[in-house]
PDB file of C-alpha atoms in Angstrom:
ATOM      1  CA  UNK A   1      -1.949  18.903  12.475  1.00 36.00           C
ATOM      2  CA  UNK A   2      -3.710  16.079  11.955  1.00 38.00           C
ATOM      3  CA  UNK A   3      -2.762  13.146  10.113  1.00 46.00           C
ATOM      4  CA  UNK A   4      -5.080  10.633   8.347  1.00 48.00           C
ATOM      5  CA  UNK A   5      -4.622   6.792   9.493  1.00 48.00           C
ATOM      6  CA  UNK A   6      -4.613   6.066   5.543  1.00 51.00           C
ATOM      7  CA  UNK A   7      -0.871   7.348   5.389  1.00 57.00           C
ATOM      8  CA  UNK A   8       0.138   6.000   8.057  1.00 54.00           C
ATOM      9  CA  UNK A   9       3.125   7.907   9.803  1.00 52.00           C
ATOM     10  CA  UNK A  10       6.671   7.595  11.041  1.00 55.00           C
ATOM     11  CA  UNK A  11       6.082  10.116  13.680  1.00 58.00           C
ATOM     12  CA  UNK A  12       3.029   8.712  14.994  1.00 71.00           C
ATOM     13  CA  UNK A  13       3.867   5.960  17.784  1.00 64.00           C
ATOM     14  CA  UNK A  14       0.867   4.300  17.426  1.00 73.00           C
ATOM     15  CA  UNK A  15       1.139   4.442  13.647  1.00 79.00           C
ATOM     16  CA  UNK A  16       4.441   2.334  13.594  1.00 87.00           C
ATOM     17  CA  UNK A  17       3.635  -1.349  13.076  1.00 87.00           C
ATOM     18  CA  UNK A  18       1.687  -0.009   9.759  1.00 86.00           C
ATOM     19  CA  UNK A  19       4.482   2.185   8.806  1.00 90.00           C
ATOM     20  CA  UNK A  20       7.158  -0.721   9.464  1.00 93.00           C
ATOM     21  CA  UNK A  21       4.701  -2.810   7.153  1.00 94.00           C
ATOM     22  CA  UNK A  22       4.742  -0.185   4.067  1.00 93.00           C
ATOM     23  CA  UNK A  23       8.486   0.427   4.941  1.00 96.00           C
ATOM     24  CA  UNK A  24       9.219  -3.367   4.513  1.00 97.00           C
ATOM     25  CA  UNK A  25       8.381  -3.848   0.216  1.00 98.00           C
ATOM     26  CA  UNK A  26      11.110  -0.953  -0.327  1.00 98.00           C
ATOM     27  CA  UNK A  27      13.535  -2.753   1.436  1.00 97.00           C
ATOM     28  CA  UNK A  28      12.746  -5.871  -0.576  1.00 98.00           C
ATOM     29  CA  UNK A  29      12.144  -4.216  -3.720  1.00 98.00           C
ATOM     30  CA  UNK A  30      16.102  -2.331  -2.880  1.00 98.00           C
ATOM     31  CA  UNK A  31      17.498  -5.734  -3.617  1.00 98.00           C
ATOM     32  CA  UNK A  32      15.784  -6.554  -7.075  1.00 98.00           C
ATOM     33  CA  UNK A  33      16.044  -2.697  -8.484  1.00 98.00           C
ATOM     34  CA  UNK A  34      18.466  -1.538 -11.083  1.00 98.00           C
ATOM     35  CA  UNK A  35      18.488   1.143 -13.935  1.00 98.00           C
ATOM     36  CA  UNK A  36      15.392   3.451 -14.754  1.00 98.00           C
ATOM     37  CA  UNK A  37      12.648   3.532 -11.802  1.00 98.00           C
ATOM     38  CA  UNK A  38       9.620   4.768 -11.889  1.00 98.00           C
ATOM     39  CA  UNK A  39       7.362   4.538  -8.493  1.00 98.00           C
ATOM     40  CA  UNK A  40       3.590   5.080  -9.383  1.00 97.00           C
ATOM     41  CA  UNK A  41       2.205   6.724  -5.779  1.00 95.00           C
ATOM     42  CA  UNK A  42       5.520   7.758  -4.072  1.00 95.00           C
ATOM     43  CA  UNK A  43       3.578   9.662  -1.465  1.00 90.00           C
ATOM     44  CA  UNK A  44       5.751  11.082   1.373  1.00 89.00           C
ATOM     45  CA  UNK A  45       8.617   9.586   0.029  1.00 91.00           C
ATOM     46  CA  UNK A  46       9.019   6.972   2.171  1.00 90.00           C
ATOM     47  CA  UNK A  47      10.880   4.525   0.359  1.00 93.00           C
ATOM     48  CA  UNK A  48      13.108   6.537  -2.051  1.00 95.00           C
ATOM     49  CA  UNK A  49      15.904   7.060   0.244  1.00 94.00           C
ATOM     50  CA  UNK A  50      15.860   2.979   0.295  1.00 96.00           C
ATOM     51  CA  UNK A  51      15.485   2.703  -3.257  1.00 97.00           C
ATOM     52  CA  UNK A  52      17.888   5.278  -4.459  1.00 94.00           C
ATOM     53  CA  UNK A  53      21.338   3.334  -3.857  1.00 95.00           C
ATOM     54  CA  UNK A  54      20.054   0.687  -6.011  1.00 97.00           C
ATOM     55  CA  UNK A  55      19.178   2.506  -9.207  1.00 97.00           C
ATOM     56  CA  UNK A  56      20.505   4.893 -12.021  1.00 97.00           C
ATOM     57  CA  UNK A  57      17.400   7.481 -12.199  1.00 97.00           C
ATOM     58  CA  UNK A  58      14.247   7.748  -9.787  1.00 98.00           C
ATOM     59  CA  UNK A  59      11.160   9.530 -11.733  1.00 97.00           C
ATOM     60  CA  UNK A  60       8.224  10.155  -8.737  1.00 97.00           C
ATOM     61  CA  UNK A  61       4.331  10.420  -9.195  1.00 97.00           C
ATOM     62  CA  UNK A  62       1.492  10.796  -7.372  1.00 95.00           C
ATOM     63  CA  UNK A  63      -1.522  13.544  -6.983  1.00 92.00           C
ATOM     64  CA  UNK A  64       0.094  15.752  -4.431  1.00 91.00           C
ATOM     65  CA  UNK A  65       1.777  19.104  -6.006  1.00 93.00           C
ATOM     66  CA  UNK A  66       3.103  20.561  -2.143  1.00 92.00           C
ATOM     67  CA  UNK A  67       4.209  16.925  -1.587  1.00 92.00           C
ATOM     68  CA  UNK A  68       5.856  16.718  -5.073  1.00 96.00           C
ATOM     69  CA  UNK A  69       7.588  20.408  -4.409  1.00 96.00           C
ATOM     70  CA  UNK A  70       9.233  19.174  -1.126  1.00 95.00           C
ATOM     71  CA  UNK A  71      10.025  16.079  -2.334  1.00 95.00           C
ATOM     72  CA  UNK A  72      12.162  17.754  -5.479  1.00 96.00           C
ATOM     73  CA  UNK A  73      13.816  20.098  -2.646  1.00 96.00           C
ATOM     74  CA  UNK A  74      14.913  16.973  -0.754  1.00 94.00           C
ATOM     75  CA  UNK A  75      16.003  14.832  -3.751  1.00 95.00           C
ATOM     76  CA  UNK A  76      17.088  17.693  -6.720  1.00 94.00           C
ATOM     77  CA  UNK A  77      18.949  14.573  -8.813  1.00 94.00           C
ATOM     78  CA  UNK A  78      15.022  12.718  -9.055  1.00 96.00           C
ATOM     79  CA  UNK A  79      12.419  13.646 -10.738  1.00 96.00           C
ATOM     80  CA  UNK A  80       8.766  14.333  -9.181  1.00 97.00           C
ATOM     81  CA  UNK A  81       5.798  14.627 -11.238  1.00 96.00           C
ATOM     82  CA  UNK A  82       2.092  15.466  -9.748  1.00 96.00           C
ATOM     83  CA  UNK A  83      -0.279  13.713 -11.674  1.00 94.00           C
ATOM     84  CA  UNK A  84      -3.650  12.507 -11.473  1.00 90.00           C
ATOM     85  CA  UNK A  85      -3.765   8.737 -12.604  1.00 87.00           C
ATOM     86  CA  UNK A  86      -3.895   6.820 -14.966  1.00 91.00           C
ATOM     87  CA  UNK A  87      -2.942   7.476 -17.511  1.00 92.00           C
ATOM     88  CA  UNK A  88       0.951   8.220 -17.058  1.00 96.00           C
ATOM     89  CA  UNK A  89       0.708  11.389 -19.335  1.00 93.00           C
ATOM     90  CA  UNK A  90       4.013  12.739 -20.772  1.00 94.00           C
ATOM     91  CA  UNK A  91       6.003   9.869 -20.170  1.00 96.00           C
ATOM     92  CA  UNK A  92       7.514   7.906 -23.511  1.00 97.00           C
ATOM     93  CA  UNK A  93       6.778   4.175 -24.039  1.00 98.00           C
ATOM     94  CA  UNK A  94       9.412   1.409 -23.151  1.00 98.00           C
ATOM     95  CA  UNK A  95      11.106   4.026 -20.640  1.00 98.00           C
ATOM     96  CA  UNK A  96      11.841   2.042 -17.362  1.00 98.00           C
ATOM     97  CA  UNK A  97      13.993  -0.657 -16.319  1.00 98.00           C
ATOM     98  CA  UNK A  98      11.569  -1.009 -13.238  1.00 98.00           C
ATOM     99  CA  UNK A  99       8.563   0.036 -11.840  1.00 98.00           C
ATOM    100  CA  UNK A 100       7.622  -0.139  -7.805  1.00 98.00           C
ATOM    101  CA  UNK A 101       3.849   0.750  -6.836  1.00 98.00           C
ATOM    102  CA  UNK A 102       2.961   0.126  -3.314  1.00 97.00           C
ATOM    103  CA  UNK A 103      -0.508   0.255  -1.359  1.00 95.00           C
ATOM    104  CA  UNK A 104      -2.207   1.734  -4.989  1.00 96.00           C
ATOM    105  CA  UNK A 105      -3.893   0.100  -7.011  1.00 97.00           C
ATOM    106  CA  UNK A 106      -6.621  -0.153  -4.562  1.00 96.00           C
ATOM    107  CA  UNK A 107      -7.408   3.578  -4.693  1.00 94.00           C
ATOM    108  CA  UNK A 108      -7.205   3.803  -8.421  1.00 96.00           C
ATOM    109  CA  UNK A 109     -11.300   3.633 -10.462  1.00 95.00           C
ATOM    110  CA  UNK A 110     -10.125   1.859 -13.596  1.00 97.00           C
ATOM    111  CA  UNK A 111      -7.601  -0.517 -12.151  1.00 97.00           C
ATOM    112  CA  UNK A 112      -6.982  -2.132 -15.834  1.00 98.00           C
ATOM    113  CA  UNK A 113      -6.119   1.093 -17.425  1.00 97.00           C
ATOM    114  CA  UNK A 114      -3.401   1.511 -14.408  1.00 98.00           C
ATOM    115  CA  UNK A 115      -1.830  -1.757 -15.082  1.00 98.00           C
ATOM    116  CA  UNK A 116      -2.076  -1.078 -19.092  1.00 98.00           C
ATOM    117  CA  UNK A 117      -0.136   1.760 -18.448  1.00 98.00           C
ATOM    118  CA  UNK A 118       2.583   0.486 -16.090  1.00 98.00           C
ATOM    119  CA  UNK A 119       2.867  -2.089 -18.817  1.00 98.00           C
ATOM    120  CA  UNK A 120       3.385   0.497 -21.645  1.00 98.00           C
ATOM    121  CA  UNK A 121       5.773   2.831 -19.865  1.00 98.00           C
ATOM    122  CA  UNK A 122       8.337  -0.439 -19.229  1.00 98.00           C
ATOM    123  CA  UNK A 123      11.092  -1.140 -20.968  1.00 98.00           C
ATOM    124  CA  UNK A 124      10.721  -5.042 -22.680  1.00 98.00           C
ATOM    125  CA  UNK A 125      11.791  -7.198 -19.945  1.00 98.00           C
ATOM    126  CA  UNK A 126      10.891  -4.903 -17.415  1.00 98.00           C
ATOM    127  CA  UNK A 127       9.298  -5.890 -14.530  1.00 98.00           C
ATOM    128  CA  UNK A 128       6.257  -4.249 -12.097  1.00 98.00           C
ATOM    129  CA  UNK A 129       6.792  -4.780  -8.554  1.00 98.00           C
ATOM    130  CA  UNK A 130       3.184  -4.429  -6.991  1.00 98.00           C
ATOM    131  CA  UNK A 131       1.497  -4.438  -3.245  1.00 98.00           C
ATOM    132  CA  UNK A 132      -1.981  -4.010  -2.333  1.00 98.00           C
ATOM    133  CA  UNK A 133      -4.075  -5.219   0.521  1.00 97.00           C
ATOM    134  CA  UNK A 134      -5.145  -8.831   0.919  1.00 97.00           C
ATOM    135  CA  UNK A 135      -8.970  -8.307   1.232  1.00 96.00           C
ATOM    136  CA  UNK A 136      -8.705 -11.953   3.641  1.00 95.00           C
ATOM    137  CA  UNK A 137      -7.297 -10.079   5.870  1.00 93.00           C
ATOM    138  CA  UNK A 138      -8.767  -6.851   6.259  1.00 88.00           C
ATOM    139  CA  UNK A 139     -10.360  -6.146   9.719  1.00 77.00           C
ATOM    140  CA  UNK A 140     -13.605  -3.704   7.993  1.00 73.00           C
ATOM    141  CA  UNK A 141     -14.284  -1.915   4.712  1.00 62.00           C
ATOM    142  CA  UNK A 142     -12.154   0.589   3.891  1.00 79.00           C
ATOM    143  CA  UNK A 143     -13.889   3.802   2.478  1.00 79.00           C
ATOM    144  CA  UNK A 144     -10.805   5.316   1.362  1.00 82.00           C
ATOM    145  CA  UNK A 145     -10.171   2.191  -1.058  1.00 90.00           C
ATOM    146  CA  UNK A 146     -12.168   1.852  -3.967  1.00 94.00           C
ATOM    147  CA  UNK A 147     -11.650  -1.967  -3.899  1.00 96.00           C
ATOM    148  CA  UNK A 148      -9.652  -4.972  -2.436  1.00 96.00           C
ATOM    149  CA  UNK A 149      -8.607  -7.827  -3.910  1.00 98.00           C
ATOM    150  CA  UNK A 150      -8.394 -11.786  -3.384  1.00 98.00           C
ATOM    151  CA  UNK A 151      -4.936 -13.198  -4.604  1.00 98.00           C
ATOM    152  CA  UNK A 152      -6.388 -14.647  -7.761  1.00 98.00           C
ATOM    153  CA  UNK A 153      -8.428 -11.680  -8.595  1.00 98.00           C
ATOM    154  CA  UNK A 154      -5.408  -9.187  -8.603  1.00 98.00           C
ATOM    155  CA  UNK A 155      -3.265 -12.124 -10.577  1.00 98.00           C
ATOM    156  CA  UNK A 156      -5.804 -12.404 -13.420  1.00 98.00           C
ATOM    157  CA  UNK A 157      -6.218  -8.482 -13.708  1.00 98.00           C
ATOM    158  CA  UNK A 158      -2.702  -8.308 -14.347  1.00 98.00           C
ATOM    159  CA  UNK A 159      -2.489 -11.690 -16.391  1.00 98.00           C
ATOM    160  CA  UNK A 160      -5.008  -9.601 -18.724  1.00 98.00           C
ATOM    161  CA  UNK A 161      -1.617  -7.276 -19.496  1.00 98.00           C
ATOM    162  CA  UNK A 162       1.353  -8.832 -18.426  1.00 98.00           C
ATOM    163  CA  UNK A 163       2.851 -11.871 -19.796  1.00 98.00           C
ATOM    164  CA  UNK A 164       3.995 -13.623 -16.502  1.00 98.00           C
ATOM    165  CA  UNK A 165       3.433 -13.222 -12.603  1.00 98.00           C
ATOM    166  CA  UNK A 166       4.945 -14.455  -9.952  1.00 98.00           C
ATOM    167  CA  UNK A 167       2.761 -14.097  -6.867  1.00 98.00           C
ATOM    168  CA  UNK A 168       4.148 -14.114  -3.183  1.00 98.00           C
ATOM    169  CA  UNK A 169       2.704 -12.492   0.011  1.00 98.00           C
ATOM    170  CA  UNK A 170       3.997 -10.471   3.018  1.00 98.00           C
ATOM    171  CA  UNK A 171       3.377 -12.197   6.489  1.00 98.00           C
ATOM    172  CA  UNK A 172       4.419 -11.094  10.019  1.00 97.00           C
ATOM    173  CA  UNK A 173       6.214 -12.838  12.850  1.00 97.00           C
ATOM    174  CA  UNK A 174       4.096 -14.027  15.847  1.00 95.00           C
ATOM    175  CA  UNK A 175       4.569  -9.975  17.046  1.00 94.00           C
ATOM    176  CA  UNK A 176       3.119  -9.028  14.205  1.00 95.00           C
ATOM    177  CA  UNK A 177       0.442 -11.513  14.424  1.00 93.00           C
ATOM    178  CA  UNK A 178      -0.166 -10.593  18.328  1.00 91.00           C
ATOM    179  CA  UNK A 179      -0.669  -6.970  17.433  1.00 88.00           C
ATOM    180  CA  UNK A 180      -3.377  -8.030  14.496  1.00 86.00           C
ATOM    181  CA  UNK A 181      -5.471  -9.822  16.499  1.00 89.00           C
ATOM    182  CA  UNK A 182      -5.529  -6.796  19.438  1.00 86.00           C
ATOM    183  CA  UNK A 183      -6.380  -4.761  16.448  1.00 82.00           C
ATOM    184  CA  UNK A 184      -9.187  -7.149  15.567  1.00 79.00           C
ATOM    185  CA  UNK A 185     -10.683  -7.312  18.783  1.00 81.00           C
ATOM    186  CA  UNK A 186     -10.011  -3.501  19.311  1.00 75.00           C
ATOM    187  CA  UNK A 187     -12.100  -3.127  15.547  1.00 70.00           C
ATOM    188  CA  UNK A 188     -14.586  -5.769  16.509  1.00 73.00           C
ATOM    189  CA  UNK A 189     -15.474  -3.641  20.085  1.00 73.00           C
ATOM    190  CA  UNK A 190     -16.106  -0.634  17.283  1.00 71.00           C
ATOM    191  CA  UNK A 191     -18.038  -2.360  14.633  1.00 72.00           C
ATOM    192  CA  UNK A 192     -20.512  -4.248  16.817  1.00 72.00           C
ATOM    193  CA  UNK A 193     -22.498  -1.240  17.371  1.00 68.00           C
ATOM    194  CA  UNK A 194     -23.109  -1.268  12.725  1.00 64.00           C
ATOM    195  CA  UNK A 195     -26.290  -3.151  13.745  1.00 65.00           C
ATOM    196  CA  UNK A 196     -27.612  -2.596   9.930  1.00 64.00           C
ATOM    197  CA  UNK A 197     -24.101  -3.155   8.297  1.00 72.00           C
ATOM    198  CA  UNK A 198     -23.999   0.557   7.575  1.00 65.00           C
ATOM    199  CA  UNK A 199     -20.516   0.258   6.749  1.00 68.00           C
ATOM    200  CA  UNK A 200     -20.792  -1.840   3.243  1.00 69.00           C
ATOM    201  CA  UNK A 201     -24.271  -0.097   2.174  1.00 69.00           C
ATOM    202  CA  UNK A 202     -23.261   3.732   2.569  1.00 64.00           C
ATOM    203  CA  UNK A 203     -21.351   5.412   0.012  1.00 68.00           C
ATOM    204  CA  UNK A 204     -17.254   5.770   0.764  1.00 67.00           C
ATOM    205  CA  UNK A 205     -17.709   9.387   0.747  1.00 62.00           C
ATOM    206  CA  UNK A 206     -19.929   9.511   3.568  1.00 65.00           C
ATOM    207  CA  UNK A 207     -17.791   6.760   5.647  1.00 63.00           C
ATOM    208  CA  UNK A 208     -14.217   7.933   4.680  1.00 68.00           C
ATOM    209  CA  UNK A 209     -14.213  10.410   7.899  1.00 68.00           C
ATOM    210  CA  UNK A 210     -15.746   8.303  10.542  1.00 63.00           C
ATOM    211  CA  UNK A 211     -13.554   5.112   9.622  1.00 60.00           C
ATOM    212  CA  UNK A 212     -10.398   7.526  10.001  1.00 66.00           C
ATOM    213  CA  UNK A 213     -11.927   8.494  13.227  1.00 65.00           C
ATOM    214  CA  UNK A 214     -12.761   5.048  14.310  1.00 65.00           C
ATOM    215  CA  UNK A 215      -9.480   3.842  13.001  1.00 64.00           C
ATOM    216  CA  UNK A 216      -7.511   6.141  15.076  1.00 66.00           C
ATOM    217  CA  UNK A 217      -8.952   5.372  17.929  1.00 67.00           C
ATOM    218  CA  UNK A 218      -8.347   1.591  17.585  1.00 68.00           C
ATOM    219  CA  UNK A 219      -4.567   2.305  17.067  1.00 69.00           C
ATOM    220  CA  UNK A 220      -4.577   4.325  20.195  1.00 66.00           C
ATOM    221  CA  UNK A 221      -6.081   2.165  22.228  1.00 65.00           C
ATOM    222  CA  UNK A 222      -3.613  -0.423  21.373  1.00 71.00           C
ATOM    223  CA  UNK A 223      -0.606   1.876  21.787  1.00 67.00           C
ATOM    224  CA  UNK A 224      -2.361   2.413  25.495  1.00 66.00           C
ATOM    225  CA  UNK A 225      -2.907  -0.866  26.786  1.00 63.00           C
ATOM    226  CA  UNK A 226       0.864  -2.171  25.157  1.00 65.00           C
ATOM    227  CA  UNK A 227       2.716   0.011  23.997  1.00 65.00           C
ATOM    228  CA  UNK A 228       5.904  -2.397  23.677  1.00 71.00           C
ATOM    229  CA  UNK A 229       3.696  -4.364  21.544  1.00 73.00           C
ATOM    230  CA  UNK A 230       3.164  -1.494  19.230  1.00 83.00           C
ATOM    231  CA  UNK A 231       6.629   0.308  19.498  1.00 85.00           C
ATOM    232  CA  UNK A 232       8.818  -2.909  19.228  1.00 91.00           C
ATOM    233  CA  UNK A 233       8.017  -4.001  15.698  1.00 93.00           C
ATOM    234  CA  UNK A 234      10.514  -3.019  13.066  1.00 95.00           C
ATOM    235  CA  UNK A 235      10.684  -3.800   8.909  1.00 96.00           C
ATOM    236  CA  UNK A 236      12.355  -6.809  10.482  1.00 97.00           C
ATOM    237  CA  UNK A 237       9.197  -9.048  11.592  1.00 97.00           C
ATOM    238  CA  UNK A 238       7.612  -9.281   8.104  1.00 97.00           C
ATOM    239  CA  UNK A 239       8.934 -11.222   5.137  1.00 98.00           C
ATOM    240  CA  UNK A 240       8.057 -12.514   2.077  1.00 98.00           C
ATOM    241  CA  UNK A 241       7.170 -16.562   0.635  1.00 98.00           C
ATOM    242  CA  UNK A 242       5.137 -17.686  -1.608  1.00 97.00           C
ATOM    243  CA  UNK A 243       1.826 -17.771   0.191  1.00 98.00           C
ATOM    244  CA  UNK A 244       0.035 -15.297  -1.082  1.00 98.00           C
ATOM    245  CA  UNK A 245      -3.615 -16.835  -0.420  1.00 97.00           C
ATOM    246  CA  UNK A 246      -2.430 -16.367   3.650  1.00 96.00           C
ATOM    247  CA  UNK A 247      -0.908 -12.845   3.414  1.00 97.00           C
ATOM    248  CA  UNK A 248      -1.192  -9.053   4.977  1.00 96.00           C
ATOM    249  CA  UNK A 249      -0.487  -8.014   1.124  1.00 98.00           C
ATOM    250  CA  UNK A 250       0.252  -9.238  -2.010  1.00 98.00           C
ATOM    251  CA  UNK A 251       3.451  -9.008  -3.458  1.00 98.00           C
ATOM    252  CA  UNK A 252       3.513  -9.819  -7.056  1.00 98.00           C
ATOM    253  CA  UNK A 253       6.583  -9.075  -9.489  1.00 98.00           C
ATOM    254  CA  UNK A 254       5.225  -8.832 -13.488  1.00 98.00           C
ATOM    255  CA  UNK A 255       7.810  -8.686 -16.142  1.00 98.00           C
ATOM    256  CA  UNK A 256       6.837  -7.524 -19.704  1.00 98.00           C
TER     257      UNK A 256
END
């Protein structure tokens, strides 16, 4: 079956230095957890095994009911919810100790109401743990995104809810950074032939399919001309500081 590039998977060879990059937050977020979690977009799952050692209760949503169903067969002691958000219906004020929400935000219409609500649903002195794409560095527009952000952009929209911020940025090794710019030039070969910048005056909608298809086909070419380059990098080559002007994505902690 196929698979879209926007979830990028761990079966997919040429899928894995994305995958290793949305892997890497849960295993930084593992060490900061404690208590009640909530994670707002838990997808396929692929960071609760990581973040279960680390907390009391795990409560699950995202927009997915089969995903949702197989998720509460493979983890019966968490909770999985499918709902469309925001708002987080059903679920009490001041209920979490913690909140993770990774690679979101950016697909969500009324991005205030979404932080408004991660806000209400955490306990006092809770804290959001957030990721999204750094605009800077993305390679085209992404149709399946209803925006991007700039580091101070995404600080003051969550400055408008939350009390404090602290604002760092994941980065990759040189291997990382060798397999970006192949993907750049492997984009750049694509995009040259949007001779009327088609791709930022067309609706998403109508650009959502061929970007996946076009997308795809960068990764694979990539995986074909080095694979080693593509099927070496691990969690391991990113980490975190305090750059988050210079960053793949944002990693910003709020605390209520």
């Amino acid at each position: 079956m196929y698979k879209t590039t926007e979830i990028a998977s761990s079966e997919i060879v040429s899928d894995n230095p994305v995958h290793q990059r949305l892997l890497f937050p849960y295993i930084e977020a593992a060490k900061m957890v404690s208590g009640d979690l909530l994670e707002i977009g838990c997808g396929t799952g692929r960071g609760v095994a990581v973040l279960a050692p680390s907390v009391t209760n795990y409560t699950g949503v995202d927009k997915n009911e089969p995903l949702m169903t197989k998720l509460t067969a493979e983890y019966p002691s968490f909770k999985f919810i499918d709902m469309f958000l925001p708002p987080l219906k059903g679920i009490a004020d001041n209920t979490f100790d913690y909140i993770v929400t990774f690679q979101v935000i950016e697909h969500i219409e009324d991005d205030l109401a979404f932080i408004k609500e991660a806000h209400r649903v955490l306990k006092p002195g809770g804290k959001l743990i957030l990721t999204t794409v750094n605009r800077k560095y993305s390679l085209s527009r992404n149709p399946w995104h209803v925006r991007e952000y700039l580091a101070d952009e995404l600080k003051n929209l969550i400055l408008k809810v939350f009390p404090t911020i602290q604002t760092r940025g994941i980065h990759g090794n040189p291997k990382v950074m060798a397999y970006y710019e192949e993907n750049k030039r492997s984009v750049e070969k694509i995009t040259r032939f949007d001779i009327f910048n088609l791709q930022y005056r067309l609706p998403r909608w109508m650009l959502q399919i061929p970007y996946d298809i076009a997308n795809r086909m960068s990764r694979d070419i990539i995986q074909k001309s080095d694979g080693k380059l593509v099927s070496d990098i691990t969690w391991q080559d990113y980490f975190i500081n305090d750059d988050a002007e210079n960053c793949f994505d944002f990693f910003y902690i709020a605390t209520k």
